[in-house]
Amino acid sequence: MTNIQIEASSSSGLKKAMIDIHCHILPNLDDGAPDVETSLKMARFAEQDGVKTICATPHVFRPPFIQKNLFDIVKKWSDFVPQLKANDIQVELLLGSEVHFVHDLIDVLKINYPYFGLNRGSYMIVEFPSNHVFSGVKQLFFELTSRGLNLIIAHPERNSVFVREPALLYDLIKMGVFTQVNSGSFSSLYGARTQEAAFRFLEWNFYHFLASDSHGRHKRSTRLSRAFRKIQELIGDEEASALVEHNPRAAIEDKEIPFFKDPINPTKKKKTFFIKIPNFSKEQLER
Ligand SMILES: [Fe+2]
């Protein structure tokens, strides 16, 4: 894939049409919102932050949130959507999921695939355990992408294998796999190692989406606008807008994402990063 020019953003300030493709907002399904009241607070918070569209992405196949009956998820979503309007919250809520990678995923997807993708399309968020990437991942990813799935690896900066072996992530991206960074990874939410990895992966053009992965109003509740402003300073308004507006819009409309930069091969990169975290004040990092 090559770079495709996108329209310049109309604003260099707070974004007004952000799309959050990764959010555990549906009530009482996984380790996200425990009840409807929290879900509504999360939606209100996102609306005030400039988010126009949220994809509800409950964990699927991740113990103990197996969610074998996917119709439960659909029902939770369809029950909750009217609550937004009833509470005058101007946020569009679409359905997706965060699929925990299991070895028999191909067989599962043959049956249930339309329920897994963002807005029931071909873009699907997948997650790995925090300290493991199983062998054979390249072959399985190849088989899935060959079937037309657009895989989005959730927060690779939080996975110790990808952090230790970024060349593996590079290879997957070169195969056509996408990645999504958590907004909280650019602050100290998950620790210094994750934060450093997030900036490094950003520098290497590894990311295609920025999302909140929010689990509650206070629990891992991170503003997209904060992270947007932070990366805007580093990679510019056009690229930052692509991660939080243009690429997510294409994904939920099941179109080819408009912004894709060739990733930098980390094995050929000098060890000094052009993005140097110490250049940022503590205030900037926490902002
Ligand atoms: Fe998540």
CSV table of C-alpha atoms and ligand atoms in Angstrom, one decimal:
chain,number,residue,atom,x,y,z
A,1,MET,CA,0.0,0.0,0.0
A,2,THR,CA,1.2,3.5,-0.6
A,3,ASN,CA,0.5,6.9,0.8
A,4,ILE,CA,-2.7,8.5,-0.3
A,5,GLN,CA,-3.1,12.2,0.1
A,6,ILE,CA,-6.0,13.1,2.4
A,7,GLU,CA,-7.7,16.4,2.9
A,8,ALA,CA,-6.1,18.7,5.3
A,9,SER,CA,-7.9,19.0,8.6
A,10,SER,CA,-10.0,22.1,9.0
A,11,SER,CA,-8.7,22.7,12.5
A,12,SER,CA,-5.4,22.5,14.3
A,13,GLY,CA,-7.1,22.7,17.7
A,14,LEU,CA,-9.6,20.3,19.4
A,15,LYS,CA,-11.1,17.8,17.0
A,16,LYS,CA,-14.8,17.9,16.6
A,17,ALA,CA,-15.5,14.7,14.8
A,18,MET,CA,-13.4,12.1,16.4
A,19,ILE,CA,-14.3,8.4,16.1
A,20,ASP,CA,-13.4,6.1,19.0
A,21,ILE,CA,-13.2,2.6,17.5
A,22,HIS,CA,-12.3,0.9,20.8
A,23,CYS,CA,-14.4,1.4,23.9
A,24,HIS,CA,-15.9,-1.0,26.5
A,25,ILE,CA,-19.0,1.1,26.9
A,26,LEU,CA,-21.8,-1.5,26.8
A,27,PRO,CA,-23.1,-2.1,30.3
A,28,ASN,CA,-22.5,-5.3,32.3
A,29,LEU,CA,-20.9,-7.3,29.5
A,30,ASP,CA,-17.2,-7.5,30.4
A,31,ASP,CA,-14.7,-5.5,32.6
A,32,GLY,CA,-16.0,-2.3,31.1
A,33,ALA,CA,-19.0,-0.3,32.2
A,34,PRO,CA,-20.7,-2.1,35.1
A,35,ASP,CA,-24.1,-0.5,34.6
A,36,VAL,CA,-26.2,1.7,32.3
A,37,GLU,CA,-25.5,4.8,34.4
A,38,THR,CA,-21.7,4.4,33.9
A,39,SER,CA,-22.3,3.8,30.2
A,40,LEU,CA,-24.2,7.1,29.9
A,41,LYS,CA,-21.4,8.9,31.8
A,42,MET,CA,-18.8,7.5,29.4
A,43,ALA,CA,-20.9,8.6,26.4
A,44,ARG,CA,-21.4,12.1,27.8
A,45,PHE,CA,-17.7,12.4,28.6
A,46,ALA,CA,-16.8,11.4,25.1
A,47,GLU,CA,-19.3,13.8,23.6
A,48,GLN,CA,-17.8,16.7,25.6
A,49,ASP,CA,-14.3,15.6,24.4
A,50,GLY,CA,-15.3,15.9,20.7
A,51,VAL,CA,-16.1,12.3,19.9
A,52,LYS,CA,-19.0,11.9,17.5
A,53,THR,CA,-19.0,8.1,17.0
A,54,ILE,CA,-18.1,5.3,19.3
A,55,CYS,CA,-17.7,1.6,18.5
A,56,ALA,CA,-18.7,-0.5,21.4
A,57,THR,CA,-16.1,-3.3,21.5
A,58,PRO,CA,-16.7,-5.8,24.3
A,59,HIS,CA,-14.1,-8.5,24.9
A,60,VAL,CA,-14.9,-11.7,23.0
A,61,PHE,CA,-13.2,-15.1,23.8
A,62,ARG,CA,-11.1,-13.5,26.5
A,63,PRO,CA,-11.5,-15.5,29.7
A,64,PRO,CA,-13.7,-15.0,31.6
A,65,PHE,CA,-15.5,-12.9,29.0
A,66,ILE,CA,-16.1,-15.6,26.4
A,67,GLN,CA,-19.4,-14.2,25.1
A,68,LYS,CA,-20.3,-17.3,23.2
A,69,ASN,CA,-23.8,-16.1,22.6
A,70,LEU,CA,-23.1,-13.1,20.4
A,71,PHE,CA,-26.7,-12.2,20.3
A,72,ASP,CA,-26.4,-11.1,23.9
A,73,ILE,CA,-24.0,-8.4,22.7
A,74,VAL,CA,-26.3,-7.3,19.9
A,75,LYS,CA,-29.2,-7.1,22.3
A,76,LYS,CA,-27.2,-5.0,24.9
A,77,TRP,CA,-26.2,-2.7,22.1
A,78,SER,CA,-29.7,-2.3,20.7
A,79,ASP,CA,-31.1,-1.8,24.2
A,80,PHE,CA,-28.6,0.9,25.0
A,81,VAL,CA,-28.7,3.0,21.8
A,82,PRO,CA,-32.2,4.5,22.6
A,83,GLN,CA,-30.8,5.5,26.0
A,84,LEU,CA,-28.4,7.9,24.3
A,85,LYS,CA,-31.2,9.8,22.6
A,86,ALA,CA,-33.4,9.7,25.7
A,87,ASN,CA,-30.6,11.4,27.6
A,88,ASP,CA,-29.8,13.9,24.8
A,89,ILE,CA,-26.3,12.6,24.2
A,90,GLN,CA,-25.3,13.3,20.6
A,91,VAL,CA,-23.1,10.4,20.0
A,92,GLU,CA,-23.5,7.7,17.4
A,93,LEU,CA,-23.0,4.2,18.9
A,94,LEU,CA,-21.9,1.4,16.5
A,95,LEU,CA,-21.2,-2.2,17.3
A,96,GLY,CA,-17.9,-4.0,17.2
A,97,SER,CA,-15.9,-6.2,19.4
A,98,GLU,CA,-12.3,-6.9,20.7
A,99,VAL,CA,-11.5,-10.4,19.7
A,100,HIS,CA,-9.1,-12.3,21.8
A,101,PHE,CA,-6.9,-14.4,19.5
A,102,VAL,CA,-7.7,-18.1,19.7
A,103,HIS,CA,-6.2,-20.8,17.5
A,104,ASP,CA,-9.6,-21.9,16.0
A,105,LEU,CA,-10.6,-18.3,15.1
A,106,ILE,CA,-11.0,-19.1,11.4
A,107,ASP,CA,-13.6,-21.7,12.2
A,108,VAL,CA,-15.4,-19.4,14.6
A,109,LEU,CA,-15.4,-16.6,12.1
A,110,LYS,CA,-17.0,-18.8,9.4
A,111,ILE,CA,-20.1,-18.8,11.6
A,112,ASN,CA,-20.1,-15.5,13.4
A,113,TYR,CA,-17.9,-13.2,11.4
A,114,PRO,CA,-20.4,-10.4,10.7
A,115,TYR,CA,-20.9,-9.8,14.4
A,116,PHE,CA,-17.2,-9.3,15.1
A,117,GLY,CA,-16.2,-6.5,12.7
A,118,LEU,CA,-16.5,-2.8,13.4
A,119,ASN,CA,-20.0,-1.8,12.4
A,120,ARG,CA,-20.3,-5.4,11.2
A,121,GLY,CA,-17.8,-4.8,8.4
A,122,SER,CA,-14.4,-6.3,7.6
A,123,TYR,CA,-12.3,-4.4,10.1
A,124,MET,CA,-11.8,-6.4,13.2
A,125,ILE,CA,-10.0,-5.5,16.4
A,126,VAL,CA,-7.9,-8.3,17.8
A,127,GLU,CA,-6.0,-8.5,21.1
A,128,PHE,CA,-3.2,-10.7,22.4
A,129,PRO,CA,-2.4,-11.5,26.0
A,130,SER,CA,-0.1,-8.8,27.4
A,131,ASN,CA,3.0,-11.0,27.5
A,132,HIS,CA,2.5,-13.5,24.7
A,133,VAL,CA,2.1,-13.7,20.9
A,134,PHE,CA,1.6,-17.3,19.9
A,135,SER,CA,3.7,-19.0,17.2
A,136,GLY,CA,2.1,-19.3,13.9
A,137,VAL,CA,0.6,-15.8,14.1
A,138,LYS,CA,1.9,-14.8,10.7
A,139,GLN,CA,0.3,-17.8,9.0
A,140,LEU,CA,-3.0,-17.3,10.7
A,141,PHE,CA,-3.0,-13.6,10.0
A,142,PHE,CA,-2.2,-14.4,6.4
A,143,GLU,CA,-5.2,-16.8,6.1
A,144,LEU,CA,-7.5,-14.2,7.7
A,145,THR,CA,-6.4,-11.3,5.6
A,146,SER,CA,-6.6,-13.5,2.5
A,147,ARG,CA,-10.3,-14.0,3.3
A,148,GLY,CA,-10.9,-10.2,3.2
A,149,LEU,CA,-10.6,-9.4,6.9
A,150,ASN,CA,-8.8,-6.2,7.9
A,151,LEU,CA,-7.2,-7.0,11.2
A,152,ILE,CA,-6.4,-4.2,13.7
A,153,ILE,CA,-4.1,-5.2,16.5
A,154,ALA,CA,-5.2,-3.5,19.7
A,155,HIS,CA,-2.5,-1.5,21.6
A,156,PRO,CA,0.6,-3.5,20.6
A,157,GLU,CA,2.6,-1.1,22.8
A,158,ARG,CA,1.1,-2.9,25.8
A,159,ASN,CA,2.3,-6.3,24.6
A,160,SER,CA,5.8,-7.3,25.9
A,161,VAL,CA,6.6,-9.4,22.9
A,162,PHE,CA,6.0,-6.6,20.4
A,163,VAL,CA,7.9,-4.2,22.6
A,164,ARG,CA,10.9,-6.6,22.8
A,165,GLU,CA,10.6,-7.7,19.2
A,166,PRO,CA,9.2,-4.8,17.2
A,167,ALA,CA,10.4,-6.5,14.0
A,168,LEU,CA,7.6,-9.0,14.4
A,169,LEU,CA,5.1,-6.2,14.5
A,170,TYR,CA,6.8,-4.6,11.5
A,171,ASP,CA,6.4,-7.8,9.6
A,172,LEU,CA,2.7,-8.1,10.4
A,173,ILE,CA,2.1,-4.5,9.3
A,174,LYS,CA,4.0,-5.2,6.0
A,175,MET,CA,1.6,-8.1,5.5
A,176,GLY,CA,-1.3,-5.6,5.6
A,177,VAL,CA,-2.3,-5.8,9.3
A,178,PHE,CA,-3.2,-2.5,11.0
A,179,THR,CA,-2.6,-1.3,14.6
A,180,GLN,CA,-4.4,0.8,17.1
A,181,VAL,CA,-2.7,2.8,19.9
A,182,ASN,CA,-4.4,3.6,23.2
A,183,SER,CA,-4.7,7.2,24.0
A,184,GLY,CA,-3.6,6.5,27.6
A,185,SER,CA,-0.3,4.9,26.3
A,186,PHE,CA,1.0,8.4,25.5
A,187,SER,CA,0.6,9.4,29.2
A,188,SER,CA,1.8,7.4,32.2
A,189,LEU,CA,-1.4,5.4,32.5
A,190,TYR,CA,0.2,2.0,31.7
A,191,GLY,CA,3.8,2.8,32.8
A,192,ALA,CA,7.0,4.2,31.4
A,193,ARG,CA,7.8,1.2,29.2
A,194,THR,CA,4.4,1.3,27.4
A,195,GLN,CA,4.7,5.0,27.0
A,196,GLU,CA,8.1,4.8,25.5
A,197,ALA,CA,7.0,2.0,23.1
A,198,ALA,CA,4.0,4.1,22.0
A,199,PHE,CA,6.2,7.0,21.0
A,200,ARG,CA,8.7,4.7,19.4
A,201,PHE,CA,6.0,2.9,17.3
A,202,LEU,CA,4.6,6.3,16.4
A,203,GLU,CA,7.9,7.3,15.1
A,204,TRP,CA,8.2,4.1,13.0
A,205,ASN,CA,4.8,4.8,11.4
A,206,PHE,CA,3.4,1.6,13.0
A,207,TYR,CA,0.0,3.1,13.9
A,208,HIS,CA,-3.2,3.5,11.9
A,209,PHE,CA,-5.8,4.3,14.6
A,210,LEU,CA,-5.9,6.1,17.9
A,211,ALA,CA,-8.7,5.0,20.3
A,212,SER,CA,-9.5,5.2,24.0
A,213,ASP,CA,-10.0,1.6,25.0
A,214,SER,CA,-11.9,3.2,27.8
A,215,HIS,CA,-13.3,0.8,30.5
A,216,GLY,CA,-15.3,3.3,32.6
A,217,ARG,CA,-15.8,6.9,33.5
A,218,HIS,CA,-12.9,6.8,35.9
A,219,LYS,CA,-11.3,3.4,35.2
A,220,ARG,CA,-8.9,3.9,32.2
A,221,SER,CA,-11.0,6.8,31.1
A,222,THR,CA,-8.8,8.7,28.8
A,223,ARG,CA,-9.5,11.7,26.6
A,224,LEU,CA,-8.8,11.2,23.0
A,225,SER,CA,-8.3,14.9,22.6
A,226,ARG,CA,-5.3,14.9,25.0
A,227,ALA,CA,-3.5,12.2,23.1
A,228,PHE,CA,-4.5,13.8,19.8
A,229,ARG,CA,-2.9,17.1,20.8
A,230,LYS,CA,0.2,15.3,22.0
A,231,ILE,CA,0.8,13.4,18.7
A,232,GLN,CA,-0.3,16.5,16.7
A,233,GLU,CA,2.8,18.2,18.0
A,234,LEU,CA,5.0,15.3,16.9
A,235,ILE,CA,3.6,14.2,13.5
A,236,GLY,CA,1.5,17.2,12.5
A,237,ASP,CA,-2.2,17.8,12.2
A,238,GLU,CA,-2.8,15.9,9.0
A,239,GLU,CA,-1.4,12.6,10.2
A,240,ALA,CA,-2.8,12.9,13.7
A,241,SER,CA,-6.3,13.6,12.2
A,242,ALA,CA,-6.0,10.5,10.1
A,243,LEU,CA,-5.5,8.4,13.1
A,244,VAL,CA,-8.6,9.6,14.9
A,245,GLU,CA,-10.9,10.7,12.1
A,246,HIS,CA,-10.2,9.7,8.6
A,247,ASN,CA,-8.9,6.2,9.0
A,248,PRO,CA,-11.7,5.3,11.6
A,249,ARG,CA,-14.3,6.8,9.3
A,250,ALA,CA,-13.1,4.5,6.5
A,251,ALA,CA,-13.0,1.5,8.8
A,252,ILE,CA,-16.6,1.9,10.0
A,253,GLU,CA,-17.7,2.5,6.4
A,254,ASP,CA,-15.8,-0.6,5.4
A,255,LYS,CA,-13.6,1.3,2.9
A,256,GLU,CA,-9.8,1.2,2.3
A,257,ILE,CA,-8.2,3.4,4.9
A,258,PRO,CA,-6.9,6.7,3.3
A,259,PHE,CA,-3.8,7.1,5.3
A,260,PHE,CA,-1.1,4.5,5.5
A,261,LYS,CA,2.7,5.3,5.7
A,262,ASP,CA,5.3,2.7,5.0
A,263,PRO,CA,6.5,1.5,8.4
A,264,ILE,CA,10.2,1.9,9.2
A,265,ASN,CA,12.1,-1.3,9.7
A,266,PRO,CA,13.2,-1.2,13.3
A,267,THR,CA,16.2,-3.5,12.6
A,268,LYS,CA,17.6,-0.9,10.3
A,269,LYS,CA,16.9,2.1,12.5
A,270,LYS,CA,19.5,3.7,14.7
A,271,LYS,CA,18.7,3.3,18.4
A,272,THR,CA,18.3,7.0,18.9
A,273,PHE,CA,14.7,8.1,18.2
A,274,PHE,CA,13.9,11.3,16.6
A,275,ILE,CA,11.0,11.4,19.0
A,276,LYS,CA,12.8,11.8,22.3
A,277,ILE,CA,10.4,11.5,25.3
A,278,PRO,CA,12.7,13.5,27.6
A,279,ASN,CA,12.1,16.5,25.4
A,280,PHE,CA,8.6,16.7,26.8
A,281,SER,CA,8.0,18.2,30.2
A,282,LYS,CA,6.1,16.1,32.8
A,283,GLU,CA,3.3,18.6,32.3
A,284,GLN,CA,3.1,17.9,28.6
A,285,LEU,CA,3.1,14.1,29.1
A,286,GLU,CA,0.4,14.3,31.6
A,287,ARG,CA,-1.7,16.8,29.8
B,1,FE,FE,-10.1,-3.2,25.0
